[in-house]
C-alpha cells in the first residue's frame, strides 16, 4: 500500500484573501459586467479601451477580421496612428518624469541601478538616432541578441521609435539558431553586447553574432553595447560601438507616426512542438492588449515595483517586462542573472532588496526553487509582496500551494495566466480581487476573449457540468498575431484550418462546473489509453505531489492492448535515490488520484528532463524516446542542454 503521508496536496478552493482588499480594483460583479459588455457590445467596449493609449489619430474603425483560412486577414483599429515609444515614455514625462521606469539588478549582486522616465527618454532617443546613423529605416527588421541590461529595453523602444521591427533572439541561443532567425526575417541589422553574464559565467554574445553573420550573410551593420569590457573581434565598417555613437547623436528623436497595423515586432515561439514560428505582432492592437491586460491582471499602482522574471527573448519579456509596465507608467525590474546565483535564494533576496510588490514567474523556476527548501525563502523579508503570478506551463497544484504558502505567506493571490506568443497577452486568468482561486486552474477569460471546446471533428462541446476538449477561441482580440512572418499560409494552416473559422490554440482544456478553465496540456500530448483521453498535466501533477519528486513529464507510447501506454519520466529531489518502493508508491498514487486507466506503465527516473531555452519540458522528444524512435528526435536546436537527451536514451528501461 502506498504511504499517503509521502504526498502533499493543495486546497481545492482559496477564497480571495482579505489582505488583498486594499489593492483590489475589480470586484467579481464588475468583472462580470465588463466581460459581458466586451462580448455583447464589443465596439463600445473597445472604443472606451482605446483611451488607454495616446493616439496621433484616434481610430474610428474597431476591427475587420476574416478567419476563413483561404481569406485570412486580421485588422484592429486600422485607421489609427500612434507611436509605441511615445506611449511608453514621452506621455509620462510631465507627471512621472522623475519616477523610476526601470530598476536593473545585475548578475553580480553588487550591481544595480535605477533609470527614470526622463533618463529613459534620453537613452531611447539617442539609440534611435544611432540606429538611423547606421542605416536603419522604417520597416527594417533589427535582430536583438542582448543580455538582460537596460540597453536591451532601450534597443527595443528605439526600434519602435523609428518604426523598425525588432526580432529579439534569446541570448542563450547558439550561433546557428541566431543565424536561422536572422535569415528567416531577412534582418540586415543586429544589436548586441560584447558579452553577457549569467551565474558569473560570461556569454560570448558578440562572438556568436560574428559566427551567425558568417552563416546567415546579409547583415550590414552591428551595434554593440560595451557591457563586460572583454576583448572581442571587430569588423571595421560593419561594427559600431554604442558608447561611441551615442556621443555623436542628438538626444531628441521625434517618434515616427505609425499605422496601427504596421508591424511592431517578430518573435519566434519557443519551439516546444517543432520548428519555431516567426510570430508577427502589429502596433496598435498589441500595445492596447499589453497595456490593458497588464493593468487589469496586476493592478500595479504608481510607486510599486513589478518584477517579471522572464527574459526579453520570450513574449512574456515583451508584454509584461517591457511594454505593459511602461505603457502604464510604472516601475519594471530587469534582472540579468539566474535564480540560483550566488545562491538559490536570489529571487527572494531581490524581492527583499527592491521591495517588489508583484512577482511574475514560471512554474519551472518555482519547482526548481521549491526543491531547495523553505529556509532559503524564509531568510528574507517578503512582506512587500501582494500578488504572485505564474506563466508558461500548467502550474501543478503542489507548486501552487508552495508558492502561495511559503512565498506569499497565504496573503497573496496567485494569477495563473494562460496565454501564448501568438496571443500577445493574457487570455485566461483569474483577476486577483475578483475570483476565488482554484490551484492549477487558469480560471476565467480576459475581456473580449471567448474560449470554447471542440471535439476531434470540430463540433462544439457544450452544456453545463464538466466539459473536456480542444481549446479554441471564437473571435479575434486586439493582441492576436497577424501572420507568421513571410509565411501567411503556415499561419492559416497552423491556427485556422484544423477547425475552420476558429483559432486553434493547440492546447487541451477542461471547463469545470463553475466555468473555471483548466489547461490540461498540449493536444499533441493528450493520451488515449483504452479509449480514455487523459491530460498529461494531471498525471504529472499527481506524480509531483510525492515529497521526493521534483519534476515529472508524461507521454504516451504504443501499447498492444491499451492503444497507448503511460510513460512517466520522473526527476527526484537532490540527494534522493530511486527505489522500487517509490516506483510502486507513485503508480498507486496516480491510480488513486486519477483512476486505474491512468496507472503508469513505465517510470523512468531521470536526473534531468530536456527543456527549451525558456524552461519548458520538450515532450515531443520524450515521446520519441518512449516510442523508441531514437533516430527521429526532430528539431533539437532549441534544447537548453542536449546532453540530457543522451542520458535518457542510454538509461531507457528495456522492454
Ligand atoms: P511552440 O509554439 O514553438 O511549440 P510554445 O508553445 O512553448 O512553443 P509559447 O508561446 O512560449 O511557445 O508558449 C505557449 C504555450 O505555453 C501555451 O500554448 C501552453 O501550452 C503553455 N502555457 C502558457 N501559460 C500557461 C498556463 N498558465 N497554464 C498552462 N499552460 C500554459
Ligand atoms: Mg505554441
XYZ file of C-alpha atoms and ligand atoms in Angstrom:
687
model
C 0.000 0.000 0.000
C 1.263 3.490 -0.719
C 2.121 5.604 2.261
C -0.080 8.639 1.626
C 1.938 10.709 4.081
C 4.532 10.950 1.311
C 2.147 13.032 -0.770
C 1.231 16.680 -0.339
C -1.990 18.003 -1.786
C -3.252 21.509 -2.422
C -6.536 23.015 -1.227
C -9.302 22.954 -3.817
C -10.533 26.480 -3.378
C -8.760 29.515 -1.975
C -11.068 32.486 -1.433
C -9.844 35.993 -2.262
C -7.741 36.819 0.824
C -8.954 39.708 2.997
C -5.417 41.118 2.910
C -5.906 41.833 -0.762
C -8.946 44.070 -0.354
C -6.983 47.375 -0.200
C -5.378 46.649 -3.591
C -8.330 45.261 -5.453
C -9.662 47.342 -8.284
C -12.175 44.916 -9.735
C -14.878 43.051 -7.854
C -16.480 39.891 -9.172
C -19.578 41.875 -10.158
C -17.501 44.444 -12.044
C -15.579 41.716 -13.849
C -18.799 40.021 -14.881
C -20.339 43.248 -16.151
C -17.247 44.335 -18.089
C -16.822 40.869 -19.531
C -20.443 40.797 -20.661
C -20.036 44.187 -22.284
C -16.809 43.162 -24.050
C -18.639 40.263 -25.659
C -22.076 41.758 -26.286
C -21.080 45.317 -27.170
C -17.513 44.965 -28.427
C -17.416 48.194 -30.439
C -18.489 50.287 -27.455
C -16.147 48.359 -25.172
C -13.081 48.832 -27.377
C -13.915 52.454 -28.128
C -13.600 53.097 -24.388
C -10.467 50.980 -24.025
C -8.733 52.929 -26.797
C -8.367 55.799 -24.344
C -5.647 53.899 -22.536
C -3.307 54.992 -25.316
C -2.332 58.350 -26.806
C -3.183 58.312 -30.486
C -1.887 60.690 -33.112
C -5.069 59.821 -34.944
C -7.751 58.085 -32.897
C -9.152 55.132 -34.799
C -12.762 55.119 -35.914
C -12.674 51.518 -37.150
C -12.572 48.867 -34.446
C -11.981 45.542 -36.146
C -12.056 43.975 -39.537
C -11.434 40.263 -39.260
C -11.822 37.248 -41.519
C -10.757 33.920 -40.017
C -11.551 31.864 -43.100
C -8.195 30.173 -43.794
C -8.480 30.944 -47.511
C -9.027 34.668 -46.965
C -7.345 35.120 -43.633
C -6.985 38.730 -42.577
C -6.982 40.395 -39.161
C -7.070 44.147 -38.563
C -7.756 46.195 -35.452
C -8.044 49.971 -35.229
C -6.902 50.079 -38.861
C -7.192 53.847 -39.371
C -5.451 54.691 -36.091
C -1.992 56.284 -35.939
C 0.324 56.146 -32.911
C 3.865 55.500 -31.727
C 4.737 52.837 -29.177
C 7.780 54.520 -27.606
C 5.794 57.748 -27.244
C 3.127 55.817 -25.348
C 5.707 54.068 -23.160
C 7.826 57.141 -22.397
C 7.009 60.656 -23.629
C 3.462 60.843 -22.402
C 4.579 60.095 -18.837
C 7.235 62.823 -18.748
C 5.028 65.668 -17.479
C 3.669 63.838 -14.461
C 6.134 60.999 -13.919
C 9.406 62.150 -15.470
C 11.288 61.555 -12.225
C 9.584 58.240 -11.414
C 11.733 55.168 -11.829
C 10.898 53.421 -15.089
C 13.263 50.541 -14.630
C 15.331 49.055 -11.879
C 18.251 46.994 -13.071
C 19.681 44.231 -10.897
C 22.934 42.787 -12.208
C 24.032 39.182 -12.219
C 26.593 40.356 -9.692
C 24.543 41.139 -6.580
C 26.673 44.225 -6.016
C 25.427 45.890 -9.196
C 22.130 47.694 -9.605
C 20.787 50.940 -10.999
C 17.564 52.888 -11.412
C 16.535 54.726 -14.579
C 13.829 57.390 -14.503
C 11.361 58.003 -17.301
C 13.281 61.177 -18.218
C 16.543 59.246 -18.441
C 14.803 56.524 -20.406
C 13.645 59.140 -22.893
C 17.186 60.365 -23.350
C 18.655 56.871 -23.793
C 15.977 55.711 -26.196
C 16.137 58.851 -28.347
C 19.887 58.563 -28.607
C 19.807 54.919 -29.515
C 17.095 55.592 -32.081
C 19.339 58.206 -33.668
C 22.236 55.757 -33.611
C 20.111 53.253 -35.484
C 19.314 55.876 -38.089
C 23.004 56.673 -38.366
C 23.934 53.077 -39.158
C 21.252 52.964 -41.836
C 18.119 51.554 -40.209
C 14.886 52.875 -41.720
C 11.177 52.346 -41.068
C 10.090 48.762 -41.695
C 13.605 47.282 -41.459
C 13.982 44.204 -39.275
C 16.525 44.586 -36.488
C 17.701 41.493 -34.603
C 18.434 41.943 -30.906
C 20.766 39.463 -29.206
C 21.208 41.020 -25.820
C 21.829 40.303 -22.168
C 19.253 41.496 -19.646
C 20.598 45.009 -19.259
C 18.779 48.344 -19.601
C 20.200 48.790 -23.106
C 18.135 45.785 -24.225
C 14.962 47.711 -23.429
C 16.386 50.901 -24.925
C 17.038 48.968 -28.112
C 13.505 47.592 -28.319
C 11.998 51.009 -27.686
C 14.435 52.714 -30.069
C 13.250 50.422 -32.853
C 9.642 51.296 -32.143
C 10.525 54.990 -32.089
C 11.671 54.949 -35.708
C 9.283 52.273 -36.949
C 11.827 49.481 -37.263
C 10.624 45.936 -36.481
C 12.560 44.203 -33.732
C 13.193 40.493 -33.538
C 14.617 39.622 -30.143
C 16.546 36.358 -30.018
C 17.261 34.897 -26.587
C 20.921 35.471 -25.666
C 21.373 31.801 -24.766
C 20.806 30.573 -28.321
C 23.676 29.210 -30.401
C 25.132 30.990 -33.445
C 23.240 28.521 -35.665
C 19.881 29.287 -34.082
C 20.602 33.005 -34.234
C 21.604 32.719 -37.890
C 18.373 30.896 -38.707
C 16.330 33.696 -37.174
C 18.376 36.463 -38.843
C 17.856 34.776 -42.190
C 14.203 33.963 -41.716
C 13.239 37.623 -41.292
C 15.958 38.965 -43.617
C 17.385 41.159 -40.936
C 20.241 43.455 -42.024
C 20.960 44.882 -38.577
C 21.931 43.343 -35.256
C 22.140 44.924 -31.804
C 24.224 43.026 -29.278
C 26.739 43.418 -26.432
C 30.342 42.324 -26.074
C 29.324 39.685 -23.538
C 26.503 38.696 -21.261
C 26.942 37.318 -17.741
C 24.721 34.723 -16.129
C 25.593 32.962 -12.899
C 29.029 34.614 -13.048
C 29.752 32.932 -16.400
C 30.477 35.087 -19.444
C 28.396 34.508 -22.570
C 30.201 35.404 -25.789
C 27.404 37.358 -27.452
C 29.444 39.341 -29.962
C 31.471 36.284 -30.915
C 28.244 34.368 -31.518
C 26.917 37.243 -33.612
C 30.063 37.206 -35.751
C 29.645 33.484 -36.379
C 25.925 33.822 -37.036
C 26.556 36.535 -39.617
C 29.084 34.296 -41.382
C 26.394 31.631 -41.608
C 23.419 33.849 -42.448
C 25.037 36.596 -44.522
C 23.253 39.811 -45.435
C 23.971 41.793 -42.255
C 25.092 45.357 -42.978
C 25.704 46.756 -39.512
C 26.093 45.664 -35.896
C 25.557 47.994 -32.955
C 27.461 46.715 -29.936
C 26.973 47.703 -26.295
C 30.063 47.508 -24.086
C 28.997 45.564 -21.018
C 31.848 43.489 -19.562
C 34.661 45.185 -21.472
C 36.007 41.857 -22.774
C 38.211 41.726 -25.865
C 36.111 40.940 -28.903
C 36.516 40.616 -32.656
C 35.694 43.681 -34.733
C 34.792 44.209 -38.376
C 35.670 47.767 -39.333
C 32.869 49.499 -41.229
C 30.274 46.938 -40.103
C 30.542 47.103 -36.331
C 29.767 50.209 -34.261
C 30.200 50.845 -30.549
C 27.090 52.201 -28.899
C 29.143 54.216 -26.390
C 30.947 55.978 -29.234
C 27.949 56.661 -31.472
C 25.866 57.894 -28.595
C 28.189 60.892 -28.216
C 27.701 61.801 -31.859
C 23.902 61.905 -31.940
C 21.156 64.198 -30.734
C 19.253 63.443 -27.501
C 15.986 64.084 -29.277
C 14.356 61.872 -31.823
C 10.793 62.592 -32.921
C 8.594 59.492 -32.691
C 7.607 58.133 -36.091
C 3.821 58.136 -36.657
C 2.859 54.508 -37.277
C -0.292 52.955 -38.554
C -1.991 50.706 -36.050
C -1.462 47.748 -38.386
C 2.219 48.462 -39.111
C 4.436 45.587 -37.915
C 5.848 46.123 -34.417
C 7.911 43.020 -33.785
C 8.628 39.466 -34.818
C 9.226 36.876 -32.153
C 9.972 33.202 -32.639
C 7.969 30.769 -30.462
C 9.911 28.600 -28.053
C 9.885 25.513 -30.252
C 8.293 23.097 -27.801
C 6.314 21.467 -30.586
C 8.505 21.892 -33.661
C 10.304 24.463 -35.806
C 9.810 27.905 -34.201
C 7.312 30.195 -35.913
C 8.098 33.873 -36.589
C 5.098 35.397 -34.888
C 4.309 38.905 -36.143
C 2.576 41.456 -33.941
C 1.419 44.893 -35.033
C 1.458 48.290 -33.370
C -1.942 49.427 -32.108
C -3.696 46.194 -31.194
C -0.681 44.665 -29.483
C 0.082 47.749 -27.397
C -3.511 48.172 -26.299
C -3.716 44.487 -25.357
C -0.421 44.707 -23.433
C -1.492 47.878 -21.622
C -4.990 46.670 -20.788
C -4.113 43.143 -19.662
C -1.136 44.331 -17.585
C -3.287 46.869 -15.792
C -6.235 44.515 -15.342
C -4.359 41.462 -14.104
C -1.623 43.026 -11.969
C -3.262 46.295 -10.803
C 0.137 47.945 -10.354
C -0.017 51.462 -8.885
C 2.431 54.298 -9.279
C 5.323 53.752 -6.873
C 5.006 49.985 -6.845
C 7.651 47.610 -8.229
C 6.677 44.918 -10.703
C 9.078 42.079 -11.376
C 8.629 39.762 -14.326
C 11.490 37.251 -14.294
C 11.177 36.323 -17.985
C 13.971 37.056 -20.431
C 13.213 39.594 -23.166
C 13.830 36.740 -25.599
C 10.345 35.427 -24.775
C 6.975 37.038 -25.281
C 6.486 37.469 -21.536
C 9.597 39.638 -21.566
C 7.999 41.738 -24.290
C 4.495 42.155 -22.931
C 4.961 42.116 -19.163
C 8.571 43.136 -18.657
C 8.631 45.939 -21.208
C 5.509 47.175 -22.961
C 2.786 46.540 -20.358
C 4.503 48.214 -17.382
C 5.976 51.097 -19.393
C 2.720 51.840 -21.233
C 1.180 52.163 -17.755
C 3.972 54.391 -16.444
C 5.049 52.147 -13.553
C 8.347 50.567 -12.457
C 9.632 47.347 -14.016
C 12.541 45.347 -12.664
C 15.095 43.894 -15.075
C 17.205 41.049 -13.702
C 20.327 39.948 -15.513
C 21.104 36.792 -13.548
C 19.696 33.384 -12.682
C 17.650 32.222 -9.666
C 20.491 30.132 -8.219
C 23.417 32.564 -8.250
C 25.199 33.304 -5.934
C 22.774 31.064 -4.011
C 19.367 29.537 -4.632
C 17.775 32.400 -2.695
C 18.489 35.080 -5.292
C 14.839 35.659 -6.200
C 13.934 36.218 -2.573
C 16.941 38.406 -1.991
C 15.970 40.593 -4.954
C 12.330 40.807 -3.792
C 13.541 41.982 -0.393
C 16.206 44.368 -1.698
C 13.953 46.193 -4.162
C 10.707 45.778 -2.206
C 8.983 44.012 -5.063
C 5.172 44.210 -4.887
C 4.215 41.862 -7.704
C 6.270 38.852 -8.789
C 5.530 37.115 -12.098
C 7.490 33.944 -12.816
C 7.282 30.448 -14.320
C 6.447 27.029 -12.836
C 9.813 25.677 -13.975
C 11.600 28.222 -11.754
C 9.239 27.574 -8.846
C 9.726 23.807 -8.987
C 13.491 24.279 -9.020
C 13.402 26.667 -6.050
C 10.944 24.537 -4.125
C 13.494 21.721 -4.280
C 15.916 23.904 -2.355
C 13.718 24.046 0.728
C 11.750 26.702 2.610
C 14.558 28.077 4.754
C 16.058 29.995 1.821
C 12.759 31.808 1.325
C 12.173 32.413 4.992
C 15.550 34.076 5.421
C 14.242 37.150 3.565
C 11.630 39.787 4.261
C 8.984 39.286 1.595
C 6.338 41.480 3.219
C 6.254 43.861 0.223
C 4.739 41.144 -1.994
C 0.980 41.491 -2.516
C 0.409 39.473 -5.707
C 2.088 36.498 -7.387
C 1.822 35.360 -10.988
C 2.642 32.239 -12.978
C 3.016 31.684 -16.723
C 4.472 29.313 -19.286
C 3.209 25.891 -18.335
C 0.413 24.460 -16.264
C 1.387 25.004 -12.622
C 0.889 21.798 -10.706
C -1.174 22.297 -7.539
C 1.704 21.306 -5.266
C 3.937 24.064 -6.650
C 0.958 26.432 -6.495
C 0.416 25.615 -2.821
C 4.101 26.150 -2.055
C 4.163 29.493 -3.897
C 1.034 30.557 -2.041
C 2.071 29.400 1.430
C 5.834 29.846 1.569
C 6.403 32.782 -0.781
C 3.058 34.584 -0.415
C 2.530 33.697 3.289
C -1.082 32.897 2.444
C -1.916 36.564 1.840
C -1.103 36.962 -1.866
C -3.455 35.781 -4.588
C -1.837 33.848 -7.451
C -2.759 34.696 -11.021
C -2.111 31.654 -13.201
C -2.134 33.297 -16.606
C -2.641 31.177 -19.715
C -1.552 32.728 -22.996
C 0.808 32.232 -25.931
C 3.339 34.105 -28.035
C 0.576 34.169 -30.612
C -1.978 35.812 -28.318
C 0.218 38.773 -27.323
C -1.031 38.830 -23.722
C -3.115 37.094 -21.062
C -6.167 35.197 -22.331
C -7.395 33.140 -19.391
C -6.511 34.208 -15.852
C -8.108 34.975 -12.534
C -8.326 38.633 -11.528
C -6.791 38.920 -8.072
C -9.585 40.706 -6.209
C -12.465 39.215 -8.149
C -12.018 35.467 -8.301
C -11.736 32.789 -5.676
C -8.747 30.734 -6.743
C -8.543 27.093 -7.695
C -4.918 25.912 -7.621
C -3.952 24.742 -11.103
C -6.799 26.494 -12.928
C -6.144 29.327 -15.384
C -9.693 30.228 -14.349
C -11.585 32.933 -16.272
C -11.441 34.576 -19.701
C -9.982 38.057 -20.129
C -12.247 40.776 -21.501
C -13.047 40.155 -25.137
C -11.961 36.505 -25.050
C -14.454 33.809 -25.870
C -12.916 30.379 -25.275
C -14.701 27.208 -26.328
C -14.105 23.474 -26.530
C -14.370 21.318 -29.626
C -14.047 17.589 -30.208
C -11.787 15.970 -32.803
C -14.274 16.758 -35.586
C -14.660 20.388 -34.608
C -18.091 20.088 -33.009
C -18.587 22.362 -30.029
C -18.715 20.597 -26.688
C -21.354 22.499 -24.773
C -23.653 22.264 -21.816
C -23.439 22.573 -18.070
C -21.265 20.432 -15.824
C -17.707 19.467 -16.565
C -16.515 19.560 -20.209
C -13.215 18.496 -21.772
C -11.845 19.060 -25.266
C -9.588 21.060 -27.557
C -9.305 24.710 -26.650
C -10.314 27.163 -29.371
C -11.070 30.891 -29.338
C -14.204 32.013 -31.113
C -13.431 35.609 -32.019
C -10.458 37.873 -32.592
C -8.919 40.183 -29.966
C -6.570 43.136 -30.493
C -3.380 41.380 -29.351
C -3.707 38.473 -31.748
C -0.725 37.780 -34.030
C -1.317 38.854 -37.617
C 0.779 36.351 -39.534
C 3.787 34.049 -39.474
C 6.455 36.306 -40.916
C 6.894 35.533 -44.589
C 4.560 32.539 -44.452
C 0.900 33.519 -44.293
C -0.023 30.038 -45.478
C 1.598 28.453 -42.438
C -0.347 30.913 -40.285
C -3.637 29.812 -41.855
C -2.745 26.132 -41.717
C -1.456 26.096 -38.158
C -4.213 28.026 -36.460
C -7.337 28.259 -38.621
C -7.567 25.087 -40.705
C -7.922 22.380 -38.058
C -11.287 23.844 -37.081
C -12.362 26.191 -39.857
C -13.241 29.654 -38.669
C -11.889 29.127 -35.140
C -8.486 29.952 -33.668
C -6.992 26.650 -32.541
C -4.646 27.048 -29.581
C -3.027 23.615 -29.754
C -3.866 23.141 -26.071
C -6.417 20.903 -24.423
C -8.654 22.217 -21.672
C -11.353 21.358 -19.203
C -14.124 23.679 -18.087
C -15.463 22.693 -14.688
C -18.986 23.053 -13.385
C -18.161 26.558 -12.033
C -16.977 27.577 -15.508
C -13.335 27.715 -14.425
C -10.914 26.811 -17.227
C -8.097 24.317 -16.685
C -5.347 23.810 -19.276
C -4.674 20.076 -19.470
C -1.572 20.284 -21.689
C -0.901 20.379 -25.383
C -3.346 18.471 -27.531
C -0.486 16.507 -29.089
C 0.297 15.318 -25.589
C -3.165 14.122 -24.667
C -3.101 10.351 -24.176
C -5.702 7.929 -25.362
C -5.491 4.961 -23.014
C -8.031 2.221 -23.660
C -10.303 4.831 -25.183
C -9.942 7.306 -22.312
C -8.469 10.735 -23.019
C -6.014 11.713 -20.303
C -4.276 15.075 -19.943
C -0.561 14.756 -19.282
C -0.616 17.747 -16.926
C -2.902 15.984 -14.494
C -0.822 12.822 -14.282
C 2.305 14.926 -13.847
C 0.681 16.835 -11.012
C -0.153 13.622 -9.206
C 3.453 12.442 -9.507
C 4.889 15.732 -8.297
C 2.761 15.545 -5.172
C 5.258 12.985 -3.825
C 7.593 14.740 -1.399
C 10.696 13.367 -3.110
C 9.646 14.136 -6.688
C 10.945 17.401 -8.145
C 9.559 17.191 -11.647
C 7.718 14.795 -13.922
C 6.818 14.539 -17.588
C 4.322 12.082 -19.001
C 3.970 10.893 -22.589
C 2.213 8.105 -24.432
C 3.766 5.193 -26.326
C 2.196 2.468 -28.456
C 0.732 -0.282 -26.293
C -0.619 -3.552 -27.763
C -3.673 -3.750 -25.566
C -4.469 -0.232 -24.433
C -3.622 1.610 -27.636
C -1.387 3.946 -25.677
C 0.522 3.290 -22.501
C 1.502 5.855 -19.870
C 5.244 6.548 -19.797
C 6.496 8.776 -16.972
C 9.839 10.488 -16.633
C 10.480 11.425 -13.020
C 13.215 13.623 -11.543
C 13.814 13.282 -7.820
C 14.917 15.945 -5.377
C 18.619 16.466 -4.925
C 20.181 13.616 -2.941
C 17.242 11.176 -3.194
C 17.861 7.770 -4.798
C 15.049 5.980 -6.647
C 13.759 2.729 -5.152
C 11.362 0.016 -6.267
C 9.096 1.003 -3.382
C 8.924 4.568 -4.551
C 8.037 3.375 -8.040
C 5.197 1.298 -6.631
C 4.044 4.190 -4.487
C 3.955 6.573 -7.413
C 1.974 4.146 -9.546
C -0.523 3.567 -6.777
C -0.896 7.267 -6.101
C -1.672 8.138 -9.729
C -4.146 5.274 -9.804
C -5.864 6.593 -6.707
C -5.853 10.266 -7.741
C -6.900 9.952 -11.371
C -8.134 6.424 -11.821
C -6.960 2.976 -12.829
C -6.706 3.881 -16.547
C -4.048 6.456 -15.700
C -1.793 3.996 -13.852
C 1.750 4.472 -15.185
C 3.091 1.600 -17.288
C 6.686 2.772 -17.233
C 8.501 5.045 -14.823
C 11.935 6.173 -15.890
C 13.873 8.027 -13.205
C 15.989 10.707 -14.839
C 18.456 13.207 -13.393
C 17.058 15.932 -15.684
C 14.434 16.468 -18.386
C 15.015 18.010 -21.819
C 13.837 21.606 -21.849
C 13.605 24.503 -24.224
C 15.711 27.540 -23.504
C 12.650 29.078 -21.914
C 12.495 26.188 -19.462
C 9.606 24.203 -20.878
C 9.714 20.444 -20.970
C 10.023 19.175 -24.560
C 7.547 16.352 -24.518
C 7.836 15.666 -28.228
C 11.401 14.421 -27.660
C 10.357 12.396 -24.621
C 7.618 10.858 -26.735
C 10.139 9.747 -29.364
C 12.339 8.180 -26.695
C 9.343 6.399 -25.161
C 8.340 5.181 -28.630
C 11.922 4.002 -29.145
C 12.198 6.159 -32.292
C 15.641 7.356 -31.447
C 16.581 8.474 -34.955
C 13.501 10.704 -35.272
C 14.006 13.190 -32.463
C 13.288 16.168 -34.764
C 14.460 19.767 -34.329
C 16.624 19.831 -31.208
C 18.166 23.254 -31.852
C 16.119 24.929 -29.124
C 17.166 22.464 -26.416
C 18.865 24.016 -23.408
C 21.105 21.013 -22.675
C 21.349 18.461 -25.482
C 23.326 16.073 -23.206
C 20.179 15.379 -21.191
C 18.730 13.518 -24.165
C 21.726 11.183 -24.496
C 21.359 10.252 -20.868
C 17.662 9.472 -21.247
C 18.327 7.320 -24.298
C 21.140 5.435 -22.557
C 19.020 4.710 -19.490
C 15.783 3.866 -21.232
C 14.203 0.870 -19.433
C 14.215 -2.101 -21.796
C 11.043 -3.957 -22.572
P 5.928 26.319 -29.856
O 4.632 27.007 -30.188
O 7.064 26.725 -30.722
O 5.775 24.836 -29.718
P 5.465 27.164 -27.120
O 4.048 26.803 -27.374
O 6.128 26.596 -25.895
O 6.368 26.815 -28.390
P 4.908 29.813 -26.137
O 4.092 30.699 -26.973
O 6.030 30.425 -25.357
O 5.596 28.753 -27.062
O 4.020 29.059 -25.068
C 2.614 28.979 -25.097
C 2.154 27.663 -24.512
O 2.611 27.515 -23.154
C 0.667 27.518 -24.409
O 0.107 27.107 -25.640
C 0.520 26.475 -23.299
O 0.735 25.162 -23.806
C 1.645 26.822 -22.361
N 1.189 27.722 -21.273
C 1.499 29.016 -21.099
N 0.968 29.509 -19.967
C 0.272 28.510 -19.392
C -0.518 28.392 -18.188
N -0.677 29.397 -17.338
N -1.098 27.189 -17.964
C -0.932 26.164 -18.805
N -0.196 26.211 -19.927
C 0.409 27.361 -20.226
Mg 2.901 27.105 -29.051
